[in-house]
Short mmCIF file of C-alpha atoms and ligand atoms in Angstrom, two decimals:
data_model
loop_
_atom_site.label_atom_id
_atom_site.label_comp_id
_atom_site.label_asym_id
_atom_site.label_seq_id
_atom_site.Cartn_x
_atom_site.Cartn_y
_atom_site.Cartn_z
CA MET A 8 -5.97 -11.37 -15.03
CA ALA A 9 -2.46 -12.47 -15.98
CA ASP A 10 -0.63 -14.71 -13.50
CA ALA A 11 1.61 -12.34 -11.58
CA THR A 12 3.94 -15.15 -10.56
CA ALA A 13 4.70 -16.46 -14.05
CA PRO A 14 8.14 -15.41 -15.32
CA PHE A 15 7.72 -12.21 -17.28
CA CYS A 16 9.41 -12.27 -20.66
CA ILE A 17 9.05 -10.10 -23.70
CA SER A 18 9.10 -11.97 -26.98
CA GLY A 19 10.84 -10.10 -29.72
CA ALA A 20 11.42 -11.10 -33.32
CA THR A 21 14.80 -12.56 -32.32
CA GLY A 22 13.83 -14.32 -29.09
CA GLU A 23 13.03 -13.68 -25.42
CA TRP A 24 14.03 -10.63 -23.39
CA GLU A 25 14.02 -9.99 -19.68
CA VAL A 26 13.06 -6.64 -18.18
CA VAL A 27 15.10 -5.16 -15.29
CA VAL A 28 13.57 -2.50 -13.05
CA GLY A 29 14.89 -0.30 -10.25
CA LEU A 30 12.71 2.32 -8.55
CA GLU A 31 13.65 5.58 -6.88
CA VAL A 32 10.70 6.50 -4.69
CA HIS A 33 10.33 10.05 -3.40
CA ALA A 34 8.29 9.92 -0.24
CA GLN A 35 7.34 13.16 1.48
CA ILE A 36 7.81 13.12 5.23
CA THR A 37 4.22 13.99 6.10
CA ALA A 38 4.64 13.11 9.78
CA THR A 39 5.90 16.62 10.47
CA ALA A 40 4.01 19.82 9.75
CA SER A 41 7.10 21.81 8.78
CA LYS A 42 9.84 21.70 6.18
CA LEU A 43 13.26 20.05 6.21
CA PHE A 44 15.24 23.21 6.99
CA SER A 45 12.58 25.81 7.88
CA GLY A 46 9.51 26.21 10.03
CA ALA A 47 7.14 26.88 7.09
CA ALA A 48 4.00 24.75 6.86
CA THR A 49 3.56 21.94 4.33
CA ALA A 50 -0.24 21.49 4.18
CA TYR A 51 -1.48 20.18 0.85
CA GLY A 52 -3.60 22.44 -1.36
CA ALA A 53 -2.75 25.78 0.29
CA GLU A 54 -2.93 29.05 -1.72
CA PRO A 55 0.25 29.44 -3.80
CA ASN A 56 3.20 31.04 -2.01
CA THR A 57 1.53 31.13 1.42
CA GLN A 58 3.86 28.55 2.95
CA VAL A 59 7.23 30.00 2.11
CA SER A 60 9.76 31.16 4.69
CA LEU A 61 12.74 33.36 3.93
CA VAL A 62 14.88 30.22 3.99
CA ASP A 63 12.68 28.51 1.36
CA ALA A 64 12.76 31.63 -0.83
CA ALA A 65 16.58 31.59 -0.50
CA MET A 66 16.89 35.15 0.76
CA PRO A 67 20.57 36.08 1.09
CA GLY A 68 22.02 35.30 4.49
CA MET A 69 19.31 32.84 5.55
CA LEU A 70 20.61 29.63 7.07
CA PRO A 71 19.02 26.17 7.02
CA VAL A 72 18.37 24.42 10.36
CA PRO A 73 17.65 20.67 10.16
CA ASN A 74 14.22 19.62 11.39
CA ARG A 75 14.95 16.95 13.99
CA GLU A 76 11.61 15.24 13.42
CA CYS A 77 12.36 14.75 9.70
CA ILE A 78 15.62 13.01 10.55
CA ARG A 79 13.83 10.90 13.14
CA GLN A 80 11.17 9.82 10.65
CA ALA A 81 13.76 8.91 8.01
CA VAL A 82 15.65 6.81 10.57
CA ARG A 83 12.43 5.07 11.64
CA THR A 84 11.69 4.35 7.97
CA GLY A 85 15.19 2.95 7.48
CA LEU A 86 14.80 0.67 10.49
CA ALA A 87 11.43 -0.53 9.17
CA LEU A 88 13.17 -1.49 5.91
CA ASP A 89 15.78 -3.46 7.85
CA ALA A 90 18.38 -1.00 6.72
CA VAL A 91 21.72 0.13 8.06
CA ILE A 92 21.46 3.51 9.82
CA ASN A 93 24.56 5.59 9.18
CA ARG A 94 25.41 7.31 12.44
CA TRP A 95 27.40 9.88 10.46
CA SER A 96 25.90 11.43 7.35
CA ARG A 97 26.18 14.70 5.51
CA PHE A 98 24.20 17.05 3.28
CA ASP A 99 25.44 18.00 -0.18
CA ARG A 100 24.43 20.65 -2.66
CA LYS A 101 23.16 19.46 -6.03
CA ASN A 102 23.54 22.48 -8.27
CA TYR A 103 21.22 23.26 -11.15
CA PHE A 104 19.21 26.19 -12.43
CA TYR A 105 15.44 26.13 -12.70
CA ALA A 106 12.77 28.72 -11.96
CA ASP A 107 11.20 26.57 -9.23
CA LEU A 108 14.50 26.40 -7.31
CA PRO A 109 15.42 29.85 -5.95
CA GLN A 110 18.53 28.57 -4.13
CA GLY A 111 20.09 27.37 -7.37
CA TYR A 112 20.83 24.06 -5.66
CA GLN A 113 18.92 21.32 -3.93
CA ILE A 114 20.17 20.21 -0.52
CA SER A 115 20.41 16.45 -0.81
CA GLN A 116 22.75 13.64 0.20
CA LEU A 117 25.00 11.94 -2.33
CA PHE A 118 28.22 10.80 -0.72
CA HIS A 119 27.06 9.91 2.81
CA PRO A 120 23.34 9.14 2.96
CA LEU A 121 21.48 8.80 6.27
CA VAL A 122 20.35 5.23 5.54
CA GLY A 123 22.27 2.45 3.81
CA GLU A 124 21.31 -1.02 2.57
CA GLY A 125 18.01 -2.62 3.46
CA GLU A 126 15.30 -4.72 1.86
CA VAL A 127 11.58 -5.17 1.26
CA GLU A 128 9.95 -8.57 0.97
CA ILE A 129 7.11 -8.88 -1.52
CA LEU A 130 4.66 -11.74 -1.96
CA LEU A 131 3.31 -12.19 -5.48
CA ASP A 132 0.62 -14.65 -4.41
CA GLU A 133 -0.72 -14.33 -0.84
CA ASN A 134 -1.45 -18.06 -0.71
CA ASP A 135 2.03 -19.14 -1.63
CA GLU A 136 5.14 -18.34 0.42
CA ALA A 137 7.21 -19.69 -2.49
CA THR A 138 6.31 -16.54 -4.45
CA ALA A 139 8.11 -14.30 -1.92
CA ARG A 140 10.89 -12.13 -3.37
CA ARG A 141 13.38 -9.85 -1.65
CA ILE A 142 13.94 -6.48 -3.26
CA GLY A 143 17.12 -4.79 -2.13
CA ILE A 144 17.19 -1.18 -0.95
CA GLU A 145 20.40 0.56 -1.90
CA ARG A 146 20.00 3.65 0.29
CA ILE A 147 17.62 6.27 1.60
CA HIS A 148 18.69 9.87 1.60
CA VAL A 149 16.93 12.97 2.82
CA GLU A 150 16.50 15.94 0.51
CA GLN A 151 14.46 19.06 -0.24
CA ASP A 152 11.63 19.19 -2.75
CA ALA A 153 11.49 22.04 -5.30
CA GLY A 154 8.61 24.43 -6.07
CA LYS A 155 6.10 24.08 -8.87
CA LEU A 156 5.66 25.93 -12.15
CA MET A 157 2.17 26.62 -13.48
CA HIS A 158 1.45 27.72 -17.02
CA ASP A 159 -1.69 29.61 -18.06
CA GLN A 160 -3.93 28.08 -20.69
CA HIS A 161 -2.68 30.32 -23.50
CA ALA A 162 0.88 29.29 -22.68
CA THR A 163 1.95 32.91 -22.57
CA MET A 164 2.66 33.22 -18.85
CA SER A 165 4.25 30.96 -16.26
CA TYR A 166 3.84 31.28 -12.52
CA VAL A 167 5.84 29.81 -9.73
CA ASP A 168 4.47 28.40 -6.48
CA LEU A 169 7.17 27.93 -3.85
CA ASN A 170 4.97 26.14 -1.29
CA ARG A 171 6.70 22.82 -1.90
CA CYS A 172 10.15 24.40 -1.86
CA GLY A 173 12.10 22.83 0.99
CA VAL A 174 9.51 20.15 1.83
CA ALA A 175 11.31 17.08 3.24
CA LEU A 176 11.57 14.04 1.00
CA MET A 177 13.05 10.63 1.56
CA GLU A 178 14.48 9.21 -1.62
CA ILE A 179 14.25 5.45 -1.31
CA VAL A 180 16.46 3.85 -3.96
CA SER A 181 15.91 0.18 -4.79
CA ARG A 182 18.42 -2.15 -6.37
CA PRO A 183 17.64 -3.22 -9.94
CA ASP A 184 16.00 -6.35 -8.48
CA MET A 185 12.55 -6.29 -10.08
CA ARG A 186 11.85 -8.35 -13.20
CA SER A 187 8.26 -7.52 -14.17
CA PRO A 188 5.57 -4.85 -13.91
CA ALA A 189 3.80 -7.06 -11.34
CA GLU A 190 6.90 -7.19 -9.10
CA ALA A 191 7.29 -3.43 -9.31
CA GLY A 192 3.60 -2.98 -8.46
CA ALA A 193 3.88 -5.34 -5.47
CA TYR A 194 7.04 -3.55 -4.29
CA LEU A 195 5.42 -0.12 -4.45
CA ARG A 196 2.29 -1.28 -2.64
CA LYS A 197 4.38 -2.95 0.04
CA LEU A 198 6.66 0.05 0.46
CA ARG A 199 3.63 2.32 0.70
CA ALA A 200 2.08 0.05 3.34
CA ILE A 201 5.28 0.07 5.41
CA LEU A 202 5.55 3.88 5.23
CA ARG A 203 1.94 4.18 6.36
CA TYR A 204 2.42 1.74 9.25
CA VAL A 205 5.51 3.68 10.33
CA GLY A 206 3.60 6.93 9.83
CA SER A 207 6.52 8.76 8.21
CA CYS A 208 4.67 9.29 4.90
CA ASP A 209 0.93 9.12 4.25
CA GLY A 210 1.60 7.45 0.88
CA ASN A 211 -0.97 9.64 -0.84
CA MET A 212 0.04 9.34 -4.47
CA GLU A 213 -2.74 11.64 -5.77
CA GLU A 214 -1.45 14.47 -3.62
CA GLY A 215 2.11 13.77 -4.72
CA SER A 216 3.39 12.64 -1.33
CA MET A 217 4.77 9.55 -3.03
CA ARG A 218 6.07 9.36 -6.59
CA ALA A 219 8.50 7.12 -8.40
CA ASP A 220 11.30 7.44 -10.93
CA VAL A 221 11.15 4.24 -12.94
CA ASN A 222 14.45 2.84 -14.26
CA VAL A 223 13.99 0.22 -16.96
CA SER A 224 16.38 -1.80 -19.10
CA VAL A 225 16.12 -5.05 -21.04
CA ARG A 226 18.57 -7.89 -21.59
CA ARG A 227 18.80 -11.45 -22.83
CA PRO A 228 18.21 -13.74 -19.84
CA GLY A 229 21.53 -14.36 -18.09
CA GLU A 230 23.40 -11.51 -19.78
CA PRO A 231 24.72 -8.35 -18.05
CA PHE A 232 22.34 -5.45 -17.49
CA GLY A 233 21.51 -3.28 -20.47
CA THR A 234 21.43 0.52 -20.64
CA ARG A 235 18.51 1.95 -18.67
CA THR A 236 16.18 4.83 -19.17
CA GLU A 237 14.62 6.69 -16.26
CA THR A 238 10.97 7.79 -16.42
CA LYS A 239 10.43 10.59 -13.92
CA ASN A 240 7.72 11.37 -11.41
CA VAL A 241 5.23 8.59 -12.07
CA ASN A 242 2.41 9.04 -9.58
CA SER A 243 0.38 5.85 -9.33
CA VAL A 244 1.06 2.13 -9.08
CA ARG A 245 -0.89 1.54 -12.27
CA PHE A 246 1.14 4.13 -14.18
CA VAL A 247 4.42 2.65 -12.91
CA MET A 248 3.37 -0.74 -14.25
CA ALA A 249 2.26 0.78 -17.56
CA THR A 250 5.55 2.68 -17.84
CA ILE A 251 7.53 -0.55 -17.47
CA GLU A 252 5.38 -2.43 -20.02
CA HIS A 253 5.63 0.30 -22.58
CA GLU A 254 9.27 1.13 -22.01
CA ALA A 255 10.43 -2.50 -22.12
CA ARG A 256 8.55 -3.06 -25.39
CA ARG A 257 9.97 0.11 -26.91
CA GLN A 258 13.53 -0.88 -25.96
CA VAL A 259 13.16 -4.42 -27.34
CA ASP A 260 11.76 -3.12 -30.63
CA LEU A 261 14.51 -0.52 -30.91
CA ILE A 262 17.34 -2.99 -30.22
CA GLU A 263 15.90 -5.55 -32.61
CA GLU A 264 15.73 -2.94 -35.35
CA GLY A 265 19.47 -2.42 -34.86
CA GLY A 266 19.23 0.72 -32.69
CA THR A 267 20.83 1.34 -29.31
CA ILE A 268 19.27 2.51 -26.06
CA VAL A 269 20.58 5.85 -24.86
CA GLN A 270 20.59 6.59 -21.16
CA GLU A 271 17.96 9.28 -20.96
CA THR A 272 15.25 10.80 -18.84
CA ARG A 273 11.71 10.19 -20.07
CA LEU A 274 8.18 11.21 -19.12
CA PHE A 275 5.09 9.01 -18.91
CA ASP A 276 2.00 10.27 -20.71
CA PRO A 277 -0.96 8.78 -18.83
CA ASP A 278 -3.45 9.75 -21.55
CA ARG A 279 -1.65 7.77 -24.24
CA GLY A 280 0.04 5.17 -22.03
CA VAL A 281 3.45 5.85 -23.59
CA THR A 282 6.75 7.36 -22.47
CA ARG A 283 8.62 10.03 -24.39
CA ALA A 284 12.13 11.41 -24.22
CA LEU A 285 12.63 14.49 -22.03
CA ARG A 286 16.38 15.02 -21.97
CA SER A 287 19.57 13.01 -22.16
CA LYS A 288 20.52 11.76 -18.73
CA GLU A 289 22.94 13.86 -16.77
CA ASP A 290 25.60 12.28 -14.57
CA ALA A 291 26.29 13.14 -10.96
CA HIS A 292 29.31 15.25 -11.96
CA ASP A 293 27.06 17.51 -14.07
CA TYR A 294 25.53 18.73 -10.81
CA ARG A 295 28.83 19.77 -9.21
CA TYR A 296 27.86 18.15 -5.92
CA PHE A 297 29.76 19.40 -2.88
CA PRO A 298 29.21 19.31 0.89
CA ASP A 299 26.84 22.06 1.99
CA PRO A 300 28.98 24.49 4.02
CA ASP A 301 25.87 25.83 5.82
CA LEU A 302 25.19 22.50 7.52
CA LEU A 303 27.21 20.43 9.95
CA PRO A 304 27.38 16.67 9.36
CA LEU A 305 24.59 14.75 11.08
CA GLU A 306 25.83 12.68 13.98
CA LEU A 307 23.31 10.38 15.60
CA ASP A 308 23.92 8.85 18.98
CA GLU A 309 22.85 5.37 19.89
CA ALA A 310 20.09 6.55 22.21
CA PHE A 311 18.45 8.46 19.33
CA VAL A 312 18.51 5.42 17.04
CA GLU A 313 17.23 3.18 19.83
CA GLU A 314 14.37 5.56 20.58
CA CYS A 315 13.46 5.41 16.86
CA ARG A 316 13.54 1.62 16.94
CA ALA A 317 11.44 1.41 20.09
CA SER A 318 8.83 3.70 18.55
CA LEU A 319 8.14 1.40 15.59
CA PRO A 320 4.78 -0.35 15.48
CA GLU A 321 4.35 -4.00 14.53
CA LEU A 322 5.05 -4.04 10.77
CA PRO A 323 3.00 -5.74 8.02
CA ASP A 324 5.08 -8.93 7.69
CA ALA A 325 5.25 -9.56 11.43
CA LYS A 326 1.55 -8.90 11.77
CA ARG A 327 0.69 -11.20 8.87
CA LYS A 328 2.71 -14.01 10.46
CA ARG A 329 1.11 -13.39 13.85
CA TYR A 330 -2.36 -13.59 12.29
CA GLU A 331 -1.49 -16.83 10.50
CA GLY A 332 -0.22 -18.16 13.82
CA VAL A 333 -3.64 -17.76 15.43
CA GLY A 334 -5.44 -19.69 12.70
CA ILE A 335 -6.26 -16.94 10.20
CA THR A 336 -5.92 -18.10 6.57
CA PRO A 337 -2.88 -16.76 4.66
CA TYR A 338 -5.21 -14.97 2.25
CA ASN A 339 -7.15 -13.23 5.03
CA ALA A 340 -3.94 -12.42 6.89
CA ALA A 341 -2.57 -10.73 3.76
CA VAL A 342 -5.78 -8.79 3.12
CA LEU A 343 -6.10 -7.67 6.74
CA THR A 344 -2.53 -6.38 6.96
CA ALA A 345 -2.30 -4.70 3.53
CA GLU A 346 -3.66 -1.39 4.85
CA VAL A 347 -2.72 0.05 8.21
CA GLU A 348 -6.29 1.23 9.01
CA THR A 349 -7.69 -2.26 8.43
CA ALA A 350 -4.97 -3.82 10.54
CA ARG A 351 -5.54 -1.38 13.40
CA TRP A 352 -9.27 -1.93 13.30
CA PHE A 353 -8.82 -5.68 13.22
CA ASP A 354 -6.35 -5.63 16.12
CA ALA A 355 -8.94 -3.71 18.14
CA LEU A 356 -11.53 -6.35 17.23
CA LEU A 357 -9.23 -9.10 18.52
CA GLU A 358 -8.51 -7.09 21.66
CA ALA A 359 -12.25 -6.82 22.23
CA GLY A 360 -12.28 -10.61 22.47
CA ALA A 361 -13.36 -11.80 19.00
CA ALA A 362 -12.18 -15.27 17.91
CA PRO A 363 -9.44 -14.68 15.27
CA ALA A 364 -10.41 -17.02 12.41
CA GLN A 365 -14.14 -16.25 12.66
CA ALA A 366 -13.46 -12.52 12.97
CA ALA A 367 -11.14 -12.54 9.94
CA ASN A 368 -13.74 -14.27 7.76
CA TRP A 369 -16.39 -11.86 8.92
CA VAL A 370 -14.29 -8.76 8.22
CA ALA A 371 -13.16 -10.00 4.79
CA ALA A 372 -16.71 -10.91 3.72
CA GLU A 373 -19.33 -8.94 5.67
CA LEU A 374 -17.53 -5.79 6.76
CA PHE A 375 -15.65 -5.21 3.48
CA GLY A 376 -18.89 -5.95 1.60
CA ALA A 377 -20.79 -3.38 3.67
CA LEU A 378 -18.09 -0.72 3.31
CA ASN A 379 -18.08 -1.34 -0.41
CA ARG A 380 -21.84 -0.92 -0.68
CA LEU A 381 -21.74 2.24 1.45
CA GLY A 382 -18.80 3.62 -0.54
CA LYS A 383 -16.85 4.11 2.69
CA SER A 384 -13.20 3.55 3.48
CA MET A 385 -11.96 1.72 6.57
CA GLU A 386 -11.22 5.09 8.15
CA GLU A 387 -14.92 5.92 7.93
CA CYS A 388 -16.04 2.51 9.20
CA PRO A 389 -19.44 3.05 10.84
CA VAL A 390 -19.11 0.19 13.35
CA ALA A 391 -16.71 0.19 16.26
CA PRO A 392 -14.58 -2.92 16.84
CA ALA A 393 -16.28 -3.46 20.21
CA SER A 394 -19.74 -3.51 18.59
CA ALA A 395 -18.57 -5.99 15.96
CA SER A 396 -17.08 -8.16 18.69
CA GLU A 397 -20.45 -8.18 20.45
CA LEU A 398 -22.13 -9.36 17.23
CA LEU A 399 -19.54 -12.10 16.65
CA GLY A 400 -19.90 -13.18 20.27
CA LEU A 401 -23.62 -13.73 19.76
CA VAL A 402 -22.83 -16.03 16.82
CA ALA A 403 -20.08 -17.84 18.72
CA ASP A 404 -22.30 -18.61 21.71
CA LYS A 405 -25.12 -19.60 19.35
CA THR A 406 -27.53 -16.89 20.47
CA ILE A 407 -28.03 -16.16 16.77
CA SER A 408 -27.17 -18.09 13.61
CA THR A 409 -24.67 -16.85 11.05
CA THR A 410 -27.54 -16.20 8.66
CA LEU A 411 -29.37 -14.09 11.19
CA SER A 412 -26.18 -12.25 12.12
CA LYS A 413 -26.18 -10.73 8.62
CA GLN A 414 -29.61 -9.22 9.27
CA VAL A 415 -28.54 -8.00 12.70
CA PHE A 416 -25.46 -6.39 11.13
CA GLU A 417 -27.66 -4.61 8.58
CA ILE A 418 -29.80 -3.22 11.40
CA MET A 419 -26.66 -2.16 13.29
CA LEU A 420 -25.52 -0.21 10.23
CA GLU A 421 -28.93 1.40 9.76
CA THR A 422 -29.74 2.29 13.34
CA GLY A 423 -26.43 2.29 15.16
CA GLU A 424 -27.96 0.05 17.85
CA GLY A 425 -25.87 -2.67 19.53
CA ALA A 426 -26.15 -6.30 18.41
CA ALA A 427 -27.45 -7.66 21.74
CA GLU A 428 -29.99 -4.87 21.98
CA ILE A 429 -31.27 -5.60 18.46
CA VAL A 430 -31.56 -9.33 19.15
CA GLU A 431 -33.36 -8.67 22.44
CA LYS A 432 -35.75 -5.99 21.19
CA ARG A 433 -36.73 -7.85 18.02
CA GLY A 434 -36.86 -11.30 19.58
CA LEU A 435 -34.25 -12.69 17.21
CA LYS A 436 -32.70 -15.07 19.71
CA GLN A 437 -31.91 -18.44 18.26
CA THR A 438 -33.96 -21.24 19.68
CA SER A 439 -32.91 -24.82 20.36
CA ASP A 440 -36.43 -25.63 21.61
CA THR A 441 -36.96 -29.07 20.08
CA GLY A 442 -40.75 -28.82 20.46
CA ALA A 443 -40.95 -25.77 18.20
CA ILE A 444 -38.35 -27.13 15.79
CA ASP A 445 -40.07 -30.53 15.53
CA ALA A 446 -43.35 -28.81 14.75
CA ALA A 447 -41.71 -26.84 11.94
CA VAL A 448 -39.99 -29.98 10.61
CA ASP A 449 -43.29 -31.89 10.54
CA GLN A 450 -45.00 -29.02 8.78
CA VAL A 451 -42.28 -28.77 6.11
CA LEU A 452 -42.19 -32.52 5.47
CA ALA A 453 -45.99 -32.66 5.23
CA ALA A 454 -46.04 -29.80 2.72
CA ASN A 455 -43.39 -31.44 0.52
CA THR A 456 -44.30 -35.12 0.32
CA ASP A 457 -43.04 -35.33 -3.28
CA LYS A 458 -39.58 -34.12 -2.29
CA VAL A 459 -39.53 -36.48 0.71
CA GLU A 460 -40.19 -39.36 -1.74
CA GLN A 461 -37.38 -38.20 -4.03
CA TYR A 462 -35.03 -37.85 -1.07
CA LYS A 463 -35.76 -41.35 0.13
CA SER A 464 -35.36 -42.83 -3.33
CA GLY A 465 -31.80 -41.50 -3.59
CA LYS A 466 -31.55 -37.72 -3.81
CA PRO A 467 -29.58 -36.80 -0.64
CA GLN A 468 -28.81 -33.35 -1.98
CA LEU A 469 -32.41 -32.39 -1.14
CA PHE A 470 -31.46 -32.32 2.53
CA GLY A 471 -30.30 -28.72 2.23
CA PHE A 472 -33.69 -27.77 0.81
CA PHE A 473 -35.46 -29.13 3.92
CA VAL A 474 -33.05 -27.29 6.21
CA GLY A 475 -33.74 -24.06 4.32
CA GLU A 476 -37.50 -24.52 4.53
CA VAL A 477 -37.43 -25.23 8.27
CA MET A 478 -35.23 -22.19 8.88
CA LYS A 479 -37.64 -20.10 6.84
CA ALA A 480 -40.61 -21.44 8.79
CA MET A 481 -38.86 -20.41 11.99
CA ALA A 482 -37.89 -16.96 10.67
CA GLY A 483 -34.22 -17.87 10.80
CA LYS A 484 -34.26 -18.28 14.54
CA ALA A 485 -33.82 -22.07 14.82
CA ASN A 486 -30.45 -23.45 15.85
CA PRO A 487 -29.26 -24.98 12.55
CA GLN A 488 -27.54 -27.86 14.33
CA VAL A 489 -30.74 -28.90 16.06
CA VAL A 490 -32.66 -28.52 12.78
CA ASN A 491 -30.15 -30.86 11.14
CA GLU A 492 -30.45 -33.41 13.91
CA ARG A 493 -34.26 -33.42 13.95
CA LEU A 494 -34.50 -33.65 10.15
CA ARG A 495 -32.06 -36.58 10.09
CA ALA A 496 -34.04 -38.31 12.82
CA LYS A 497 -37.29 -38.00 10.83
CA LEU A 498 -35.96 -38.65 7.33
CA ASP A 499 -33.28 -41.32 7.73
P1 ADP B 22 20.86 8.00 -10.64
O1 ADP B 22 20.95 8.64 -9.28
O2 ADP B 22 21.70 8.63 -11.66
O3 ADP B 22 19.45 7.89 -11.12
P2 ADP B 22 21.62 5.39 -9.47
O4 ADP B 22 22.87 4.63 -9.70
O5 ADP B 22 21.40 5.94 -8.13
O6 ADP B 22 21.48 6.50 -10.58
O7 ADP B 22 20.46 4.37 -9.84
C1 ADP B 22 19.17 4.76 -9.86
C2 ADP B 22 18.23 3.59 -10.01
O8 ADP B 22 18.44 2.90 -11.24
C3 ADP B 22 18.31 2.55 -8.92
O9 ADP B 22 17.02 2.32 -8.46
C4 ADP B 22 18.85 1.32 -9.62
O10 ADP B 22 18.30 0.14 -9.09
C5 ADP B 22 18.38 1.52 -11.03
N1 ADP B 22 19.21 0.87 -12.05
C6 ADP B 22 20.55 0.91 -12.13
N2 ADP B 22 20.97 0.20 -13.21
C7 ADP B 22 19.84 -0.27 -13.83
C8 ADP B 22 19.61 -1.05 -15.01
N3 ADP B 22 20.61 -1.47 -15.79
N4 ADP B 22 18.33 -1.35 -15.32
C9 ADP B 22 17.33 -0.93 -14.56
N5 ADP B 22 17.48 -0.18 -13.46
C10 ADP B 22 18.74 0.15 -13.08
MG1 MG B 23 17.79 9.03 -10.37
#
């Protein structure tokens, strides 16, 4: 894999180029079951046109009523991104005609967005704080989604599904602060993690609850920004990265051939990994934006904002630092906080009394390994944190060895029995009984006289072999420390 932290440059025929990226992320507010200005449902995958109110269908005389919970979730999201919350904001109409937009305009926010400047910190290499970068957030505004057109396979008929019409979106606009596909990928993953911690958006890119418009330009290092293109509606982290790679290369080639970049809207074709022109880019004035006369400005009082702030959970960065503070390695801390389900599960494990560093190693190696083998996600984790804590406790107090704990864990997964119960019922308790251990040591040394000779004549690495044999002879139940001591006593 390429080093994500190396400066990313594109070599053209005439020298090096730098890529500049800004992302506009549309995140659906999935925390509420109804739309931004109507009570219609927003469930994914419903029959077409079954979740459409008269407001969404733009019947004459219908009036929009803001969904308080949507505003609350957008404010919580803004606070989680360290952003300014604008206590006074306003909705505007963005006018355009399309068959999936019965109103003839989208209610959005242009002039006075709900959320102002903020930032997201990304870490390109979990083991190295020096690879941290701050990506600026320009604004977050709240707006309605449009419906969806579907075309039959003979391309003779088109159908419209208005279910998504009026669904609440947060448009999270970054500054043009990213300089490589890897930075854009890290930003999107981090943003998605924060949204999922906050709970405002489920971040499900397959279901379209998060998608990105990818703005890309190239320039000579140190020169002013070049003209950008905007690739619309890219719906996975991988595709966003591929869009940037392809688009930057295309722009460099075009400029070097003497062409100029036109500001335009493009589409990413995932099958071919290329972008293609869709239309020349329109400017804000083409949309004849004006304040929506059906809606009063939004005025938030301090108590509302403070309630939003108080409702925020511990966020990924704070959690990662807390984990590092209790002796968890930076790598494990990053892995354990990357997904909210993992972090919640791990917090419950710590609350159940597990020792942090040991627990982190166990989750990263044993639990993730098991989930992987079982093809299960963290949400479907078959062991409860309390049961795992019991298992780790048995290792910590030396009732069982680490080696044996792997077997016990397997049995837990198979039978659902508790760790202590398994150890008790199957007689797996670790023994420090020197009589039994000495007997096993003697037996192993007697059966391997050749290796004992080699060891004594200068092959210390054979020590591990003897330990392994003694453990085997004792069915894994001997206390490894005692085995070490007794072997040393007899051999050295
Ligand atoms: P619009 O609403 O027309 O798309 P904005 O000014 O809101 O335009 O910018 C949209 C996005 O484009 C932002 O994410 C911003 O960071 C990004 N952007 C602006 N200029 C550039 C540039 N020269 N290269 C790459 N991205 C850019
Ligand atoms: Mg845009």
